[in-house]
mmCIF file of C-alpha atoms in Angstrom:
data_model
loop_
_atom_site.group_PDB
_atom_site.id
_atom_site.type_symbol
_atom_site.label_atom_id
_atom_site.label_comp_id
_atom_site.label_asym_id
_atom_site.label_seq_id
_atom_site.Cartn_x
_atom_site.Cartn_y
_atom_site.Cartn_z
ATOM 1 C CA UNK A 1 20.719 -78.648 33.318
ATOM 2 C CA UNK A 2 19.789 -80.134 36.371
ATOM 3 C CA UNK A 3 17.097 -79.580 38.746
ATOM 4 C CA UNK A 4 19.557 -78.086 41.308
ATOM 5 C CA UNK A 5 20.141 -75.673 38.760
ATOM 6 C CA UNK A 6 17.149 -73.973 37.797
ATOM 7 C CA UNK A 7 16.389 -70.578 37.851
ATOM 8 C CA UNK A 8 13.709 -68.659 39.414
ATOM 9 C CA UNK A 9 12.430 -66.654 36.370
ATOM 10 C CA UNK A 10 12.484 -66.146 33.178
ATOM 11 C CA UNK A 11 15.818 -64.904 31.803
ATOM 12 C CA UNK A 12 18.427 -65.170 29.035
ATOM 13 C CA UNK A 13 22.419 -66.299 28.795
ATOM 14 C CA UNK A 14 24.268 -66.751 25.798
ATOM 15 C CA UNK A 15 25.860 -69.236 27.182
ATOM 16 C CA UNK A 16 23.587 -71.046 29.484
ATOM 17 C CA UNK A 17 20.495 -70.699 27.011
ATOM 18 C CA UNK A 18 17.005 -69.093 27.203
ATOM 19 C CA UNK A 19 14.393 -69.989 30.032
ATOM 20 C CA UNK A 20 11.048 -69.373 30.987
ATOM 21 C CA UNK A 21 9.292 -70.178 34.562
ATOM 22 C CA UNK A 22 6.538 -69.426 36.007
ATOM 23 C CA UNK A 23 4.185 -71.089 38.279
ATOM 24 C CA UNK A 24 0.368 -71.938 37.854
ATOM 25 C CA UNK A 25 -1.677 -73.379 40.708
ATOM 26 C CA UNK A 26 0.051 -75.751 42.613
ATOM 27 C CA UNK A 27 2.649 -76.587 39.607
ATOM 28 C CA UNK A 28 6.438 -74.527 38.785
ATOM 29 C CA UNK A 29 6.582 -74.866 35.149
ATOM 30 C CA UNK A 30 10.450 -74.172 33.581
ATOM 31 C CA UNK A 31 11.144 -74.187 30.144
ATOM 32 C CA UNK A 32 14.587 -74.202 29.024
ATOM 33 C CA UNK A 33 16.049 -73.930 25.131
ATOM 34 C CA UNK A 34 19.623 -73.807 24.572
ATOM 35 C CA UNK A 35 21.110 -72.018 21.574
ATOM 36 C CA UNK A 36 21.903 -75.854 19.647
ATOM 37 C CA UNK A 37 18.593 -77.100 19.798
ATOM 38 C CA UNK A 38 18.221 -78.429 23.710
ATOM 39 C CA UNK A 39 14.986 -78.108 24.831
ATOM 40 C CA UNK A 40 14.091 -79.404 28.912
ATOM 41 C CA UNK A 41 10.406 -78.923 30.048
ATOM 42 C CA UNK A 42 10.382 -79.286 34.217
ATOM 43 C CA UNK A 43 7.127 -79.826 36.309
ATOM 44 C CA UNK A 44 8.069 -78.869 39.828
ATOM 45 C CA UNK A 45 11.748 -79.116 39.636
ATOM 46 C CA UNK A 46 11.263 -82.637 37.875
ATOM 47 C CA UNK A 47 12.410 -83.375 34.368
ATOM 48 C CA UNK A 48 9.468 -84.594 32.716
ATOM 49 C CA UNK A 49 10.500 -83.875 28.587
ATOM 50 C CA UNK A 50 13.084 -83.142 26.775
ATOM 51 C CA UNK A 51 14.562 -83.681 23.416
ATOM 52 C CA UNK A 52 16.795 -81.849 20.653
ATOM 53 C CA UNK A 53 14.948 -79.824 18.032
ATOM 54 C CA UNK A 54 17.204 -77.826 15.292
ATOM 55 C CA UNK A 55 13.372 -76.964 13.657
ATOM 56 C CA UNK A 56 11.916 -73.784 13.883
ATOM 57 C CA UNK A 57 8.997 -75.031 15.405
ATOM 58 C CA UNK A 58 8.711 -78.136 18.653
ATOM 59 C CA UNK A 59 6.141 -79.231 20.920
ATOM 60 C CA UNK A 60 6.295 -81.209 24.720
ATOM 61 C CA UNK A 61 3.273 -82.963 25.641
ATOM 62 C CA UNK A 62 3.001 -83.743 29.610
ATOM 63 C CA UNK A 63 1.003 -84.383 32.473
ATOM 64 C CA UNK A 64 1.069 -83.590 36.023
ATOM 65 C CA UNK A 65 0.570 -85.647 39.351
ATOM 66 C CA UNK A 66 -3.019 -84.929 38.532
ATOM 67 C CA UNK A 67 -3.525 -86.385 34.968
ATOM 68 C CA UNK A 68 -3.939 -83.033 33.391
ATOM 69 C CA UNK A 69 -2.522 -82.545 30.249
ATOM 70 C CA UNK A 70 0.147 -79.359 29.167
ATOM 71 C CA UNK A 71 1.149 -78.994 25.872
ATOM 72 C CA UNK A 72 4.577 -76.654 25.488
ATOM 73 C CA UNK A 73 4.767 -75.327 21.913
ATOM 74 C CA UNK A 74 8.458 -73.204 20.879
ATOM 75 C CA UNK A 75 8.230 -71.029 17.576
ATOM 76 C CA UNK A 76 11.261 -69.887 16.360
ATOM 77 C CA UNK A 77 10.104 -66.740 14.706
ATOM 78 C CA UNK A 78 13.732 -64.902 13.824
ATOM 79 C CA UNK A 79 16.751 -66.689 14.142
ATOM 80 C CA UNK A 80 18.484 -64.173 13.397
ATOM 81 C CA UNK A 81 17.434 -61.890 16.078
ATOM 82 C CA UNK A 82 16.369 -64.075 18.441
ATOM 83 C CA UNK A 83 12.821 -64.041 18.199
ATOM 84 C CA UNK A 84 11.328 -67.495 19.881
ATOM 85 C CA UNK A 85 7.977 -67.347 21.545
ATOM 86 C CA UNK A 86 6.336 -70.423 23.775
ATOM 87 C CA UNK A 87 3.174 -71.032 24.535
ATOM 88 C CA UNK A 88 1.581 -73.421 27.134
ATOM 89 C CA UNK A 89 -1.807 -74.482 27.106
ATOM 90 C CA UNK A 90 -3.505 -76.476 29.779
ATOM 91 C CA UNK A 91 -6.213 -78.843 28.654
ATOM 92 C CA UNK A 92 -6.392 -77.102 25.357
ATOM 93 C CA UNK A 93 -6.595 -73.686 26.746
ATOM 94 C CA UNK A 94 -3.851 -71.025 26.469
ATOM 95 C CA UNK A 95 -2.511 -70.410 29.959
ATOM 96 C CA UNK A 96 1.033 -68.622 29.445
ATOM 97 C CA UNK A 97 2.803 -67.145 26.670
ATOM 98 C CA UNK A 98 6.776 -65.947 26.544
ATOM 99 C CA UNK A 99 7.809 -63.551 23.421
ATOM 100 C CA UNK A 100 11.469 -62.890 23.715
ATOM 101 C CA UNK A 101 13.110 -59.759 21.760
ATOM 102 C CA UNK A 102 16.238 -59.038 21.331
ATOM 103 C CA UNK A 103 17.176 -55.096 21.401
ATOM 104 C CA UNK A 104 20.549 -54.633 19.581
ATOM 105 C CA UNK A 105 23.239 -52.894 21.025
ATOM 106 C CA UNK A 106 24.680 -49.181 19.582
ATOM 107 C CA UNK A 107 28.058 -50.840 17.527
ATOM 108 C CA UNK A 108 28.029 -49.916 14.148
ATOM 109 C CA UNK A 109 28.214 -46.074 14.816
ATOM 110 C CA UNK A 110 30.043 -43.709 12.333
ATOM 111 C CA UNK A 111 32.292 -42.732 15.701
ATOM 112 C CA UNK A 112 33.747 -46.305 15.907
ATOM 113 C CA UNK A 113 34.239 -46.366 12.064
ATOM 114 C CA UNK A 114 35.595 -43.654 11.880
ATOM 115 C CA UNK A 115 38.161 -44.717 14.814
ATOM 116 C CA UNK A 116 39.337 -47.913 13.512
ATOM 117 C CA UNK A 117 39.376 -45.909 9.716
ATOM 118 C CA UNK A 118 41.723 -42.896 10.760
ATOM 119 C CA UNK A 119 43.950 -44.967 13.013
ATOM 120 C CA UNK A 120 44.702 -47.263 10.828
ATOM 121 C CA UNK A 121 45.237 -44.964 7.941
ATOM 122 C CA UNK A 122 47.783 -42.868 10.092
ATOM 123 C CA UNK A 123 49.138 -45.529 11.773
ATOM 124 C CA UNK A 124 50.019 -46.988 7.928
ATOM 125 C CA UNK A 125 51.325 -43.886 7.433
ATOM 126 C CA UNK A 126 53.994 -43.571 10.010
ATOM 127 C CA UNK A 127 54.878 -46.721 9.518
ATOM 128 C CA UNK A 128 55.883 -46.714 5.806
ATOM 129 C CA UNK A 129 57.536 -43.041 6.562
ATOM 130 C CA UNK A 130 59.457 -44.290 9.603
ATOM 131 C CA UNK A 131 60.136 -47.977 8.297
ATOM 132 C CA UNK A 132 59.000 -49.901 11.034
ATOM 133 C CA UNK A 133 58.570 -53.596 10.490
ATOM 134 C CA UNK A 134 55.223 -54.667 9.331
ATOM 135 C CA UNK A 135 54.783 -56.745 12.573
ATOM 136 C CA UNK A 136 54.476 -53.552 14.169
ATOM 137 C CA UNK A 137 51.004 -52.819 11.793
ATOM 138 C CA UNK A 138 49.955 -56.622 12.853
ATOM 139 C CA UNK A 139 50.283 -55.630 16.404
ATOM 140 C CA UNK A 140 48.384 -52.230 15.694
ATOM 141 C CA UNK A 141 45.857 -53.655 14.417
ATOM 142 C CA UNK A 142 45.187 -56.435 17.127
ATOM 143 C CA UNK A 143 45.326 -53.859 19.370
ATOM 144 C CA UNK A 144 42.409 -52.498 17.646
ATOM 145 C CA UNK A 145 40.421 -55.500 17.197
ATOM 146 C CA UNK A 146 40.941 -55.823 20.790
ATOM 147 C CA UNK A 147 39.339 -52.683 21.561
ATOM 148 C CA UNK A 148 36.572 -53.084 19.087
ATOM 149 C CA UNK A 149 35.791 -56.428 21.400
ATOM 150 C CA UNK A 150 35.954 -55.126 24.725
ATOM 151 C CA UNK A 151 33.849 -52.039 23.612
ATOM 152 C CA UNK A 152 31.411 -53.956 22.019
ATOM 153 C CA UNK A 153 27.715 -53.631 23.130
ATOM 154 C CA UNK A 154 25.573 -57.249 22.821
ATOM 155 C CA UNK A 155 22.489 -55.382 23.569
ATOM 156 C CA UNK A 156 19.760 -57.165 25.761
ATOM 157 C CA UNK A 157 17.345 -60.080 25.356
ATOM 158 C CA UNK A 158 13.878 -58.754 26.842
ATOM 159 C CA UNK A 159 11.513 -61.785 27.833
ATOM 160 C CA UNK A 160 7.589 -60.439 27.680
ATOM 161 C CA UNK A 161 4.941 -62.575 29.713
ATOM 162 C CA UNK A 162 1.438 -62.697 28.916
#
């Protein structure tokens, strides 16, 4: 990511990656953390750190124009859903902290089960009855994988400041 690129808050894209900004004083802090280990700390749209971590825990020392010193510390606290929260401290003292959550979207309902279940059931049925050609079940059933995909609900990543 460049610094044309950057965002103007905090926010979440599975494909762009996870970042936190926010601003304190006179500096625009932006922490970005990609989902293969990436990690870019910018001081006022300048790239001042940044490395590759695949651990569940990293830190970015830095200092500003003025000589103080930030120290950026990622915790991966669930990989599996999502859980990573940064701190930032300024001269030893906790300034900002960023907890992201991930809420998980409504898919495995006994409605969709159900729907793919029966379908396929009946579908299996009138096809042995009526002899149609199994690539006529393979096409069935893509069509219902297809569905399952488009109707599928990600959920949302929440980013919590404090």
């Amino acid at each position: 990511m460049n610094s044309s690129e950057l965002p103007n808050g905090s926010g979440y894209s599975l494909i762009k990656g996870i970042w936190f900004v926010f601003d304190y004083k006179e500096n625009s802090v932006v922490i970005f953390c990609s989902s293969f280990g990436k990690e870019e700390i910018f001081l006022n749209n300048q790239l001042i750190s940044q490395g590759r971590n695949m651990n569940r825990k990293s830190t970015h020392n830095f200092k500003d124009p003025d000589g103080i010193e930030y120290t950026v510390q990622l915790d991966l606290i669930n990989m599996f859903k999502w859980q990573i929260k940064c701190t930032v401290h300024r001269e030893n003292v906790l300034i900002k902290t960023f907890t992201t959550k991930r809420k998980r979207g409504r898919n495995f309902l006994f409605k969709r089960f159900l729907f793919v279940f029966l379908s396929t059931f009946f579908f299996g049925m009138a096809s042995h009855y009526f002899n149609w050609p199994q690539t006529a079940f393979y096409l069935f059933m893509a069509l219902v994988i297809l569905i399952q995909i488009v109707t599928y609900d990600a959920g949302q990543m929440n980013i919590e400041e404090e």
